[in-house]
Amino acid sequence: MAKGGGTGRRRHGRERRPPVGASPGTLVADPGAQATKLSLTLIAPDKCKVIRNAALADIVANSDRWSVMWLDCVGLADITLIEEIGKIFGLHPLAIEDVVNAGQRPKVDFFDDHAFVVLRMIDDAASRRYEQISIFFGEKFVITFQEREGDPFDPVRRRVQTTDQSRLRARAGDYLAYALIDAVVDSYFAPIEGLSDMVEAIEEEMLRVPLQEQMQKLHRLRREILVLKGVLWPLRDALAALVRNDEPFVKAETKVFLNDTLDHAYRLIELVETQRDTLTGLMEMHLSLSQARTNDIISLLTIVSTIFIPLTFLVGVWGMNFDPDVSPWNMPELRSYYGYPSALAFMLVVALGLFGYFKWKKWL
């Protein structure tokens, strides 16, 4: 039974669930899951061996011959194979169920001789695509389950395979698990910094000319920030549980490094909160700028209309069909030799007078 750690079951998106009433630990494969492939990394202080496209027989044959074994399982389609892996390493059926039912909340559970960590990782930095990464680790093994190919673990692989006498080779499975978790956490910095650059670019553009497309961009960025917040807060709690645990297979020296990763998680949360507040402020500023611009346009149109109101009145009066031969009061101006240019000049004086008055009142 699990002795501690996160037990949150909030689901991110839709997931494949066992039938109602099924026994605990029932595995149901997602029809869209990728084919399962195994990669086995065998680690000793002075050497390392990698077996690609490994089989269960490779795991059994090498289980007692190396200091640490790292089994990387990519793709969750083969339920039978995943169950066999669980039996070989003595993994709890409920934890295996959480592996297959991707979309779990980041958490950590502790069992008698191993820990189970669930995280959300970015497997494609360009598109900021997320997937679940499940990590089991004990004294002599680390097992990672990924939904699909693509992860931030290449630096860890290079350190394991090329660096002689490194910490990754000299220490137990808990340190390798820390290195993988640290890679997942650090992989969030680049996308968050990219979002920050996008926010700054939109802010500079918005201060020049507020456009409707900017509000759409701000809404998209805000959704991404909310997704990051939903991932990083429970990730922080999971890391805190790893630091606080008293399990013998998590060494005190490893907790020091895990605490540093926890600091990174806090820093990420601060960045996300800052970006969220900035986006909220920018959205409010965009509304204010748009409203101010609309007010300026309405004011200008009102002033133009005000200038043309007296001119329209004069044109209307002089445009009436009166006959000056009937009465000297019937538009005597119609017989004026300079009536037309005089009327235009008078209307120009009226327009310029109104314009000067508006400038004097600072309405323009």
mmCIF file of C-alpha atoms in Angstrom:
data_model
loop_
_atom_site.group_PDB
_atom_site.id
_atom_site.type_symbol
_atom_site.label_atom_id
_atom_site.label_comp_id
_atom_site.label_asym_id
_atom_site.label_seq_id
_atom_site.Cartn_x
_atom_site.Cartn_y
_atom_site.Cartn_z
ATOM 1 C CA MET A 1 0.000 0.000 0.000
ATOM 2 C CA ALA A 2 1.114 3.563 -0.581
ATOM 3 C CA LYS A 3 2.503 5.143 2.573
ATOM 4 C CA GLY A 4 2.325 8.802 1.613
ATOM 5 C CA GLY A 5 2.675 11.390 -1.084
ATOM 6 C CA GLY A 6 0.171 13.030 -3.363
ATOM 7 C CA THR A 7 -3.128 11.332 -3.917
ATOM 8 C CA GLY A 8 -4.789 13.936 -6.147
ATOM 9 C CA ARG A 9 -6.901 12.490 -8.936
ATOM 10 C CA ARG A 10 -7.821 15.582 -10.901
ATOM 11 C CA ARG A 11 -7.744 14.718 -14.572
ATOM 12 C CA HIS A 12 -6.191 16.890 -17.292
ATOM 13 C CA GLY A 13 -8.429 16.399 -20.278
ATOM 14 C CA ARG A 14 -10.190 13.202 -21.247
ATOM 15 C CA GLU A 15 -8.575 9.863 -20.524
ATOM 16 C CA ARG A 16 -9.234 6.168 -20.910
ATOM 17 C CA ARG A 17 -10.875 4.795 -17.767
ATOM 18 C CA PRO A 18 -11.526 1.219 -16.646
ATOM 19 C CA PRO A 19 -15.161 0.062 -16.832
ATOM 20 C CA VAL A 20 -17.402 1.084 -13.948
ATOM 21 C CA GLY A 21 -17.094 -1.465 -11.157
ATOM 22 C CA ALA A 22 -13.829 -2.961 -12.439
ATOM 23 C CA SER A 23 -11.376 -4.176 -9.824
ATOM 24 C CA PRO A 24 -8.576 -1.787 -8.773
ATOM 25 C CA GLY A 25 -5.543 -2.041 -11.014
ATOM 26 C CA THR A 26 -7.504 -2.932 -14.158
ATOM 27 C CA LEU A 27 -5.582 -1.695 -17.192
ATOM 28 C CA VAL A 28 -7.330 -0.343 -20.271
ATOM 29 C CA ALA A 29 -5.195 0.750 -23.205
ATOM 30 C CA ASP A 30 -5.921 3.978 -25.030
ATOM 31 C CA PRO A 31 -6.793 3.124 -28.658
ATOM 32 C CA GLY A 32 -4.601 6.024 -29.760
ATOM 33 C CA ALA A 33 -1.567 4.965 -27.736
ATOM 34 C CA GLN A 34 1.733 4.485 -29.541
ATOM 35 C CA ALA A 35 3.375 1.092 -29.875
ATOM 36 C CA THR A 36 5.498 0.177 -26.882
ATOM 37 C CA LYS A 37 9.290 0.192 -27.239
ATOM 38 C CA LEU A 38 11.841 -0.509 -24.529
ATOM 39 C CA SER A 39 15.297 0.953 -24.097
ATOM 40 C CA LEU A 40 17.517 -0.482 -21.366
ATOM 41 C CA THR A 41 20.486 1.431 -19.930
ATOM 42 C CA LEU A 42 22.745 -0.610 -17.649
ATOM 43 C CA ILE A 43 24.968 1.470 -15.360
ATOM 44 C CA ALA A 44 28.036 0.644 -13.278
ATOM 45 C CA PRO A 45 30.633 3.022 -11.800
ATOM 46 C CA ASP A 46 33.184 2.213 -14.511
ATOM 47 C CA LYS A 47 31.027 1.300 -17.511
ATOM 48 C CA CYS A 48 27.654 1.645 -19.193
ATOM 49 C CA LYS A 49 25.714 -0.420 -21.690
ATOM 50 C CA VAL A 50 22.649 0.559 -23.724
ATOM 51 C CA ILE A 51 20.274 -2.021 -25.213
ATOM 52 C CA ARG A 52 17.855 -0.486 -27.678
ATOM 53 C CA ASN A 53 14.644 -2.341 -28.554
ATOM 54 C CA ALA A 54 15.142 -4.397 -25.407
ATOM 55 C CA ALA A 55 12.985 -7.360 -24.413
ATOM 56 C CA LEU A 56 11.857 -8.720 -21.063
ATOM 57 C CA ALA A 57 14.584 -11.334 -21.268
ATOM 58 C CA ASP A 58 17.227 -8.569 -21.314
ATOM 59 C CA ILE A 59 15.781 -7.144 -18.125
ATOM 60 C CA VAL A 60 15.775 -10.469 -16.315
ATOM 61 C CA ALA A 61 19.255 -11.418 -17.523
ATOM 62 C CA ASN A 62 20.876 -8.177 -16.336
ATOM 63 C CA SER A 63 18.888 -7.424 -13.189
ATOM 64 C CA ASP A 64 21.642 -8.477 -10.734
ATOM 65 C CA ARG A 65 24.740 -7.682 -12.784
ATOM 66 C CA TRP A 66 24.699 -3.882 -12.741
ATOM 67 C CA SER A 67 24.577 -1.173 -10.080
ATOM 68 C CA VAL A 68 21.590 0.623 -11.587
ATOM 69 C CA MET A 69 19.202 -0.299 -14.380
ATOM 70 C CA TRP A 70 17.254 2.359 -16.277
ATOM 71 C CA LEU A 71 14.347 1.021 -18.308
ATOM 72 C CA ASP A 72 12.726 3.587 -20.601
ATOM 73 C CA CYS A 73 9.322 2.492 -21.931
ATOM 74 C CA VAL A 74 7.993 4.664 -24.765
ATOM 75 C CA GLY A 75 4.380 4.091 -25.830
ATOM 76 C CA LEU A 76 1.584 2.644 -23.689
ATOM 77 C CA ALA A 77 -0.221 0.401 -26.170
ATOM 78 C CA ASP A 78 1.115 -2.981 -24.981
ATOM 79 C CA ILE A 79 -0.758 -3.547 -21.714
ATOM 80 C CA THR A 80 0.571 -7.095 -21.307
ATOM 81 C CA LEU A 81 4.186 -5.938 -21.563
ATOM 82 C CA ILE A 82 3.593 -3.143 -19.034
ATOM 83 C CA GLU A 83 1.994 -5.626 -16.617
ATOM 84 C CA GLU A 84 5.004 -7.942 -16.951
ATOM 85 C CA ILE A 85 7.373 -5.071 -16.218
ATOM 86 C CA GLY A 86 5.339 -4.327 -13.097
ATOM 87 C CA LYS A 87 5.626 -7.950 -11.966
ATOM 88 C CA ILE A 88 9.382 -8.110 -12.561
ATOM 89 C CA PHE A 89 10.078 -5.017 -10.460
ATOM 90 C CA GLY A 90 7.264 -5.512 -7.939
ATOM 91 C CA LEU A 91 5.400 -2.333 -8.869
ATOM 92 C CA HIS A 92 2.031 -1.696 -7.263
ATOM 93 C CA PRO A 93 -0.975 -2.431 -9.563
ATOM 94 C CA LEU A 94 -2.609 0.909 -8.732
ATOM 95 C CA ALA A 95 0.537 2.730 -9.800
ATOM 96 C CA ILE A 96 0.613 0.764 -13.062
ATOM 97 C CA GLU A 97 -3.014 1.755 -13.610
ATOM 98 C CA ASP A 98 -2.038 5.426 -13.225
ATOM 99 C CA VAL A 99 0.732 4.898 -15.769
ATOM 100 C CA VAL A 100 -1.673 3.634 -18.415
ATOM 101 C CA ASN A 101 -4.430 6.150 -17.640
ATOM 102 C CA ALA A 102 -2.446 9.181 -18.785
ATOM 103 C CA GLY A 103 -3.622 12.577 -17.577
ATOM 104 C CA GLN A 104 -2.847 12.139 -13.895
ATOM 105 C CA ARG A 105 -2.187 15.083 -11.630
ATOM 106 C CA PRO A 106 1.554 15.433 -10.807
ATOM 107 C CA LYS A 107 2.151 13.531 -7.587
ATOM 108 C CA VAL A 108 4.468 11.163 -5.705
ATOM 109 C CA ASP A 109 3.612 7.905 -3.929
ATOM 110 C CA PHE A 110 5.972 5.882 -1.726
ATOM 111 C CA PHE A 111 5.918 2.092 -1.476
ATOM 112 C CA ASP A 112 8.000 -0.368 0.522
ATOM 113 C CA ASP A 113 11.100 -0.357 -1.702
ATOM 114 C CA HIS A 114 10.405 2.223 -4.395
ATOM 115 C CA ALA A 115 8.742 5.531 -5.194
ATOM 116 C CA PHE A 116 6.327 6.453 -7.940
ATOM 117 C CA VAL A 117 6.449 9.954 -9.430
ATOM 118 C CA VAL A 118 4.022 11.375 -12.002
ATOM 119 C CA LEU A 119 4.910 14.591 -13.821
ATOM 120 C CA ARG A 120 3.779 16.511 -16.870
ATOM 121 C CA MET A 121 6.652 17.174 -19.235
ATOM 122 C CA ILE A 122 7.079 19.111 -22.466
ATOM 123 C CA ASP A 123 8.093 16.611 -25.126
ATOM 124 C CA ASP A 124 8.099 19.186 -27.954
ATOM 125 C CA ALA A 125 9.409 22.619 -27.001
ATOM 126 C CA ALA A 126 8.412 24.204 -30.331
ATOM 127 C CA SER A 127 4.700 23.395 -29.978
ATOM 128 C CA ARG A 128 4.737 23.239 -26.155
ATOM 129 C CA ARG A 129 3.071 19.826 -26.272
ATOM 130 C CA TYR A 130 2.614 18.081 -22.930
ATOM 131 C CA GLU A 131 2.598 14.435 -21.990
ATOM 132 C CA GLN A 132 2.645 12.392 -18.812
ATOM 133 C CA ILE A 133 5.950 10.974 -17.615
ATOM 134 C CA SER A 134 5.760 8.266 -14.936
ATOM 135 C CA ILE A 135 8.926 7.459 -13.000
ATOM 136 C CA PHE A 136 9.492 4.486 -10.668
ATOM 137 C CA PHE A 137 12.766 4.355 -8.793
ATOM 138 C CA GLY A 138 14.329 2.269 -6.081
ATOM 139 C CA GLU A 139 17.817 1.437 -4.865
ATOM 140 C CA LYS A 140 18.936 -0.279 -8.083
ATOM 141 C CA PHE A 141 16.439 0.644 -10.776
ATOM 142 C CA VAL A 142 14.699 3.516 -12.507
ATOM 143 C CA ILE A 143 11.750 2.963 -14.846
ATOM 144 C CA THR A 144 10.267 5.718 -17.000
ATOM 145 C CA PHE A 145 6.992 5.395 -18.899
ATOM 146 C CA GLN A 146 6.332 7.920 -21.666
ATOM 147 C CA GLU A 147 3.246 8.339 -23.824
ATOM 148 C CA ARG A 148 5.257 8.983 -27.004
ATOM 149 C CA GLU A 149 8.737 9.700 -28.274
ATOM 150 C CA GLY A 150 10.322 12.993 -27.373
ATOM 151 C CA ASP A 151 11.704 14.042 -23.992
ATOM 152 C CA PRO A 152 14.295 16.357 -22.368
ATOM 153 C CA PHE A 153 16.489 13.452 -21.203
ATOM 154 C CA ASP A 154 19.217 13.557 -23.879
ATOM 155 C CA PRO A 155 21.691 15.477 -21.626
ATOM 156 C CA VAL A 156 21.187 12.830 -18.930
ATOM 157 C CA ARG A 157 21.754 10.033 -21.444
ATOM 158 C CA ARG A 158 24.981 11.659 -22.634
ATOM 159 C CA ARG A 159 26.240 12.055 -19.078
ATOM 160 C CA VAL A 160 25.498 8.421 -18.305
ATOM 161 C CA GLN A 161 27.048 7.055 -21.490
ATOM 162 C CA THR A 162 30.109 9.284 -21.926
ATOM 163 C CA THR A 163 31.225 10.511 -18.513
ATOM 164 C CA ASP A 164 33.369 8.072 -16.556
ATOM 165 C CA GLN A 165 33.096 8.116 -12.772
ATOM 166 C CA SER A 166 30.230 10.639 -12.827
ATOM 167 C CA ARG A 167 27.697 10.955 -10.039
ATOM 168 C CA LEU A 168 25.137 9.289 -12.282
ATOM 169 C CA ARG A 169 27.281 6.160 -12.465
ATOM 170 C CA ALA A 170 28.582 6.179 -8.910
ATOM 171 C CA ARG A 171 25.286 6.698 -7.085
ATOM 172 C CA ALA A 172 22.100 4.695 -6.703
ATOM 173 C CA GLY A 173 18.820 4.911 -8.568
ATOM 174 C CA ASP A 174 17.513 7.849 -6.542
ATOM 175 C CA TYR A 175 20.168 10.152 -8.030
ATOM 176 C CA LEU A 176 19.368 9.079 -11.591
ATOM 177 C CA ALA A 177 15.686 9.714 -10.851
ATOM 178 C CA TYR A 178 16.628 13.159 -9.533
ATOM 179 C CA ALA A 179 18.536 13.905 -12.751
ATOM 180 C CA LEU A 180 15.502 12.967 -14.865
ATOM 181 C CA ILE A 181 13.116 14.995 -12.697
ATOM 182 C CA ASP A 182 15.489 17.962 -12.802
ATOM 183 C CA ALA A 183 15.604 17.749 -16.612
ATOM 184 C CA VAL A 184 11.789 17.803 -16.745
ATOM 185 C CA VAL A 185 11.601 20.845 -14.460
ATOM 186 C CA ASP A 186 14.362 22.781 -16.242
ATOM 187 C CA SER A 187 12.740 22.120 -19.630
ATOM 188 C CA TYR A 188 9.978 24.552 -18.623
ATOM 189 C CA PHE A 189 12.286 27.568 -18.459
ATOM 190 C CA ALA A 190 12.732 28.003 -22.231
ATOM 191 C CA PRO A 191 8.984 27.943 -23.089
ATOM 192 C CA ILE A 192 8.138 30.287 -20.226
ATOM 193 C CA GLU A 193 10.881 32.704 -21.273
ATOM 194 C CA GLY A 194 9.554 32.436 -24.843
ATOM 195 C CA LEU A 195 6.093 33.389 -23.594
ATOM 196 C CA SER A 196 7.636 36.327 -21.761
ATOM 197 C CA ASP A 197 9.243 37.567 -24.987
ATOM 198 C CA MET A 198 5.913 37.245 -26.801
ATOM 199 C CA VAL A 199 4.144 39.216 -24.078
ATOM 200 C CA GLU A 200 6.733 42.004 -24.268
ATOM 201 C CA ALA A 201 6.435 42.149 -28.070
ATOM 202 C CA ILE A 202 2.637 42.435 -27.871
ATOM 203 C CA GLU A 203 2.952 45.142 -25.208
ATOM 204 C CA GLU A 204 5.277 47.257 -27.380
ATOM 205 C CA GLU A 205 3.026 46.779 -30.412
ATOM 206 C CA MET A 206 -0.074 47.613 -28.394
ATOM 207 C CA LEU A 207 1.391 50.877 -27.116
ATOM 208 C CA ARG A 208 1.867 51.964 -30.730
ATOM 209 C CA VAL A 209 -1.490 50.897 -32.155
ATOM 210 C CA PRO A 210 -4.052 48.780 -30.248
ATOM 211 C CA LEU A 211 -5.547 46.196 -32.610
ATOM 212 C CA GLN A 212 -8.193 43.520 -32.157
ATOM 213 C CA GLU A 213 -5.719 40.764 -33.108
ATOM 214 C CA GLN A 214 -3.624 41.653 -30.052
ATOM 215 C CA MET A 215 -6.486 40.800 -27.721
ATOM 216 C CA GLN A 216 -6.824 37.405 -29.401
ATOM 217 C CA LYS A 217 -3.093 36.785 -28.906
ATOM 218 C CA LEU A 218 -3.355 37.814 -25.269
ATOM 219 C CA HIS A 219 -6.224 35.355 -24.698
ATOM 220 C CA ARG A 220 -4.201 32.512 -26.278
ATOM 221 C CA LEU A 221 -1.180 33.323 -24.118
ATOM 222 C CA ARG A 222 -3.362 33.511 -21.029
ATOM 223 C CA ARG A 223 -4.705 30.011 -21.719
ATOM 224 C CA GLU A 224 -1.143 28.701 -22.031
ATOM 225 C CA ILE A 225 -0.189 30.392 -18.774
ATOM 226 C CA LEU A 226 -3.167 28.802 -17.013
ATOM 227 C CA VAL A 227 -2.126 25.379 -18.329
ATOM 228 C CA LEU A 228 1.400 25.948 -17.003
ATOM 229 C CA LYS A 229 0.015 27.009 -13.650
ATOM 230 C CA GLY A 230 -2.090 23.849 -13.456
ATOM 231 C CA VAL A 231 1.032 21.777 -14.141
ATOM 232 C CA LEU A 232 3.605 23.566 -11.973
ATOM 233 C CA TRP A 233 1.682 23.897 -8.704
ATOM 234 C CA PRO A 234 1.146 20.146 -8.188
ATOM 235 C CA LEU A 235 4.685 19.531 -9.514
ATOM 236 C CA ARG A 236 5.970 21.712 -6.693
ATOM 237 C CA ASP A 237 3.959 19.683 -4.167
ATOM 238 C CA ALA A 238 5.351 16.422 -5.551
ATOM 239 C CA LEU A 239 8.931 17.695 -5.291
ATOM 240 C CA ALA A 240 8.302 18.889 -1.744
ATOM 241 C CA ALA A 241 7.066 15.393 -0.835
ATOM 242 C CA LEU A 242 10.256 13.885 -2.274
ATOM 243 C CA VAL A 243 12.396 16.272 -0.214
ATOM 244 C CA ARG A 244 10.489 15.646 3.025
ATOM 245 C CA ASN A 245 10.258 11.846 2.824
ATOM 246 C CA ASP A 246 12.207 9.560 5.155
ATOM 247 C CA GLU A 247 12.435 6.517 2.874
ATOM 248 C CA PRO A 248 15.791 4.690 2.991
ATOM 249 C CA PHE A 249 16.085 4.438 -0.800
ATOM 250 C CA VAL A 250 16.122 8.275 -1.099
ATOM 251 C CA LYS A 251 19.538 9.299 0.236
ATOM 252 C CA ALA A 252 20.118 12.493 2.202
ATOM 253 C CA GLU A 253 22.670 13.722 -0.359
ATOM 254 C CA THR A 254 20.102 13.264 -3.118
ATOM 255 C CA LYS A 255 17.564 15.305 -1.162
ATOM 256 C CA VAL A 256 19.988 18.238 -1.310
ATOM 257 C CA PHE A 257 19.821 18.123 -5.117
ATOM 258 C CA LEU A 258 16.063 17.573 -5.060
ATOM 259 C CA ASN A 259 15.727 20.670 -2.905
ATOM 260 C CA ASP A 260 17.560 22.636 -5.593
ATOM 261 C CA THR A 261 15.074 21.340 -8.167
ATOM 262 C CA LEU A 262 12.280 22.404 -5.814
ATOM 263 C CA ASP A 263 13.776 25.914 -5.846
ATOM 264 C CA HIS A 264 13.619 25.814 -9.652
ATOM 265 C CA ALA A 265 9.957 24.873 -9.443
ATOM 266 C CA TYR A 266 9.282 27.832 -7.143
ATOM 267 C CA ARG A 267 11.079 30.080 -9.595
ATOM 268 C CA LEU A 268 8.972 28.757 -12.466
ATOM 269 C CA ILE A 269 5.793 29.382 -10.501
ATOM 270 C CA GLU A 270 6.911 32.950 -9.784
ATOM 271 C CA LEU A 271 7.575 33.512 -13.491
ATOM 272 C CA VAL A 272 4.183 32.091 -14.432
ATOM 273 C CA GLU A 273 2.391 34.194 -11.820
ATOM 274 C CA THR A 274 4.228 37.293 -13.051
ATOM 275 C CA GLN A 275 3.254 36.541 -16.635
ATOM 276 C CA ARG A 276 -0.358 35.947 -15.637
ATOM 277 C CA ASP A 277 -0.512 39.296 -13.820
ATOM 278 C CA THR A 278 1.178 41.002 -16.765
ATOM 279 C CA LEU A 279 -1.295 39.491 -19.216
ATOM 280 C CA THR A 280 -4.224 40.545 -17.057
ATOM 281 C CA GLY A 281 -2.840 44.086 -16.944
ATOM 282 C CA LEU A 282 -2.257 44.130 -20.694
ATOM 283 C CA MET A 283 -5.783 42.951 -21.393
ATOM 284 C CA GLU A 284 -7.173 45.712 -19.191
ATOM 285 C CA MET A 285 -4.843 48.232 -20.826
ATOM 286 C CA HIS A 286 -5.926 47.061 -24.288
ATOM 287 C CA LEU A 287 -9.547 47.638 -23.365
ATOM 288 C CA SER A 288 -8.689 51.089 -22.003
ATOM 289 C CA LEU A 289 -6.669 52.031 -25.088
ATOM 290 C CA SER A 290 -9.381 50.752 -27.406
ATOM 291 C CA GLN A 291 -11.995 52.710 -25.500
ATOM 292 C CA ALA A 292 -9.820 55.835 -25.517
ATOM 293 C CA ARG A 293 -9.230 55.478 -29.253
ATOM 294 C CA THR A 294 -12.978 55.056 -29.810
ATOM 295 C CA ASN A 295 -13.627 58.153 -27.721
ATOM 296 C CA ASP A 296 -11.082 60.121 -29.771
ATOM 297 C CA ILE A 297 -12.761 59.034 -32.991
ATOM 298 C CA ILE A 298 -16.218 59.943 -31.671
ATOM 299 C CA SER A 299 -14.920 63.320 -30.455
ATOM 300 C CA LEU A 300 -13.382 64.075 -33.850
ATOM 301 C CA LEU A 301 -16.563 63.076 -35.674
ATOM 302 C CA THR A 302 -18.614 65.168 -33.269
ATOM 303 C CA ILE A 303 -16.427 68.222 -33.877
ATOM 304 C CA VAL A 304 -16.596 67.749 -37.653
ATOM 305 C CA SER A 305 -20.367 67.390 -37.445
ATOM 306 C CA THR A 306 -20.584 70.492 -35.253
ATOM 307 C CA ILE A 307 -18.635 72.522 -37.796
ATOM 308 C CA PHE A 308 -20.878 71.395 -40.635
ATOM 309 C CA ILE A 309 -24.177 71.993 -38.796
ATOM 310 C CA PRO A 310 -24.195 75.805 -39.329
ATOM 311 C CA LEU A 311 -22.869 75.372 -42.855
ATOM 312 C CA THR A 312 -25.645 72.947 -43.640
ATOM 313 C CA PHE A 313 -28.143 75.419 -42.203
ATOM 314 C CA LEU A 314 -26.856 78.229 -44.409
ATOM 315 C CA VAL A 315 -26.856 76.025 -47.496
ATOM 316 C CA GLY A 316 -30.404 74.963 -46.693
ATOM 317 C CA VAL A 317 -31.618 78.553 -46.284
ATOM 318 C CA TRP A 318 -29.962 79.802 -49.456
ATOM 319 C CA GLY A 319 -31.100 76.783 -51.358
ATOM 320 C CA MET A 320 -34.812 77.510 -50.898
ATOM 321 C CA ASN A 321 -36.684 78.395 -54.138
ATOM 322 C CA PHE A 322 -37.846 81.953 -53.411
ATOM 323 C CA ASP A 323 -38.480 84.418 -56.219
ATOM 324 C CA PRO A 324 -37.025 87.906 -55.511
ATOM 325 C CA ASP A 325 -39.329 89.395 -58.223
ATOM 326 C CA VAL A 326 -42.394 88.662 -56.118
ATOM 327 C CA SER A 327 -41.077 90.426 -53.005
ATOM 328 C CA PRO A 328 -37.854 92.188 -52.050
ATOM 329 C CA TRP A 329 -37.823 89.939 -48.953
ATOM 330 C CA ASN A 330 -37.701 86.760 -51.003
ATOM 331 C CA MET A 331 -33.951 86.092 -50.960
ATOM 332 C CA PRO A 332 -32.664 89.416 -52.308
ATOM 333 C CA GLU A 333 -29.158 87.868 -52.101
ATOM 334 C CA LEU A 334 -29.990 85.861 -55.180
ATOM 335 C CA ARG A 335 -29.569 89.032 -57.290
ATOM 336 C CA SER A 336 -26.211 89.894 -55.748
ATOM 337 C CA TYR A 337 -23.399 89.943 -58.293
ATOM 338 C CA TYR A 338 -20.946 88.358 -55.809
ATOM 339 C CA GLY A 339 -23.564 86.329 -53.939
ATOM 340 C CA TYR A 340 -22.042 82.878 -54.560
ATOM 341 C CA PRO A 341 -18.414 83.687 -53.581
ATOM 342 C CA SER A 342 -19.731 85.802 -50.690
ATOM 343 C CA ALA A 343 -21.746 82.854 -49.402
ATOM 344 C CA LEU A 344 -18.761 80.527 -49.690
ATOM 345 C CA ALA A 345 -16.527 83.056 -47.955
ATOM 346 C CA PHE A 346 -19.033 83.503 -45.149
ATOM 347 C CA MET A 347 -19.334 79.745 -44.643
ATOM 348 C CA LEU A 348 -15.525 79.458 -44.612
ATOM 349 C CA VAL A 349 -15.324 82.169 -41.936
ATOM 350 C CA VAL A 350 -17.898 80.302 -39.854
ATOM 351 C CA ALA A 351 -16.007 76.997 -40.202
ATOM 352 C CA LEU A 352 -12.641 78.566 -39.354
ATOM 353 C CA GLY A 353 -14.167 80.411 -36.428
ATOM 354 C CA LEU A 354 -15.576 77.196 -34.978
ATOM 355 C CA PHE A 355 -12.281 75.377 -35.585
ATOM 356 C CA GLY A 356 -10.355 78.151 -33.795
ATOM 357 C CA TYR A 357 -12.790 78.043 -30.903
ATOM 358 C CA PHE A 358 -12.352 74.273 -30.496
ATOM 359 C CA LYS A 359 -8.577 74.665 -30.553
ATOM 360 C CA TRP A 360 -8.780 77.409 -27.927
ATOM 361 C CA LYS A 361 -10.883 75.116 -25.704
ATOM 362 C CA LYS A 362 -8.329 72.311 -26.336
ATOM 363 C CA TRP A 363 -10.986 70.022 -27.761
ATOM 364 C CA LEU A 364 -8.745 69.336 -30.732
#
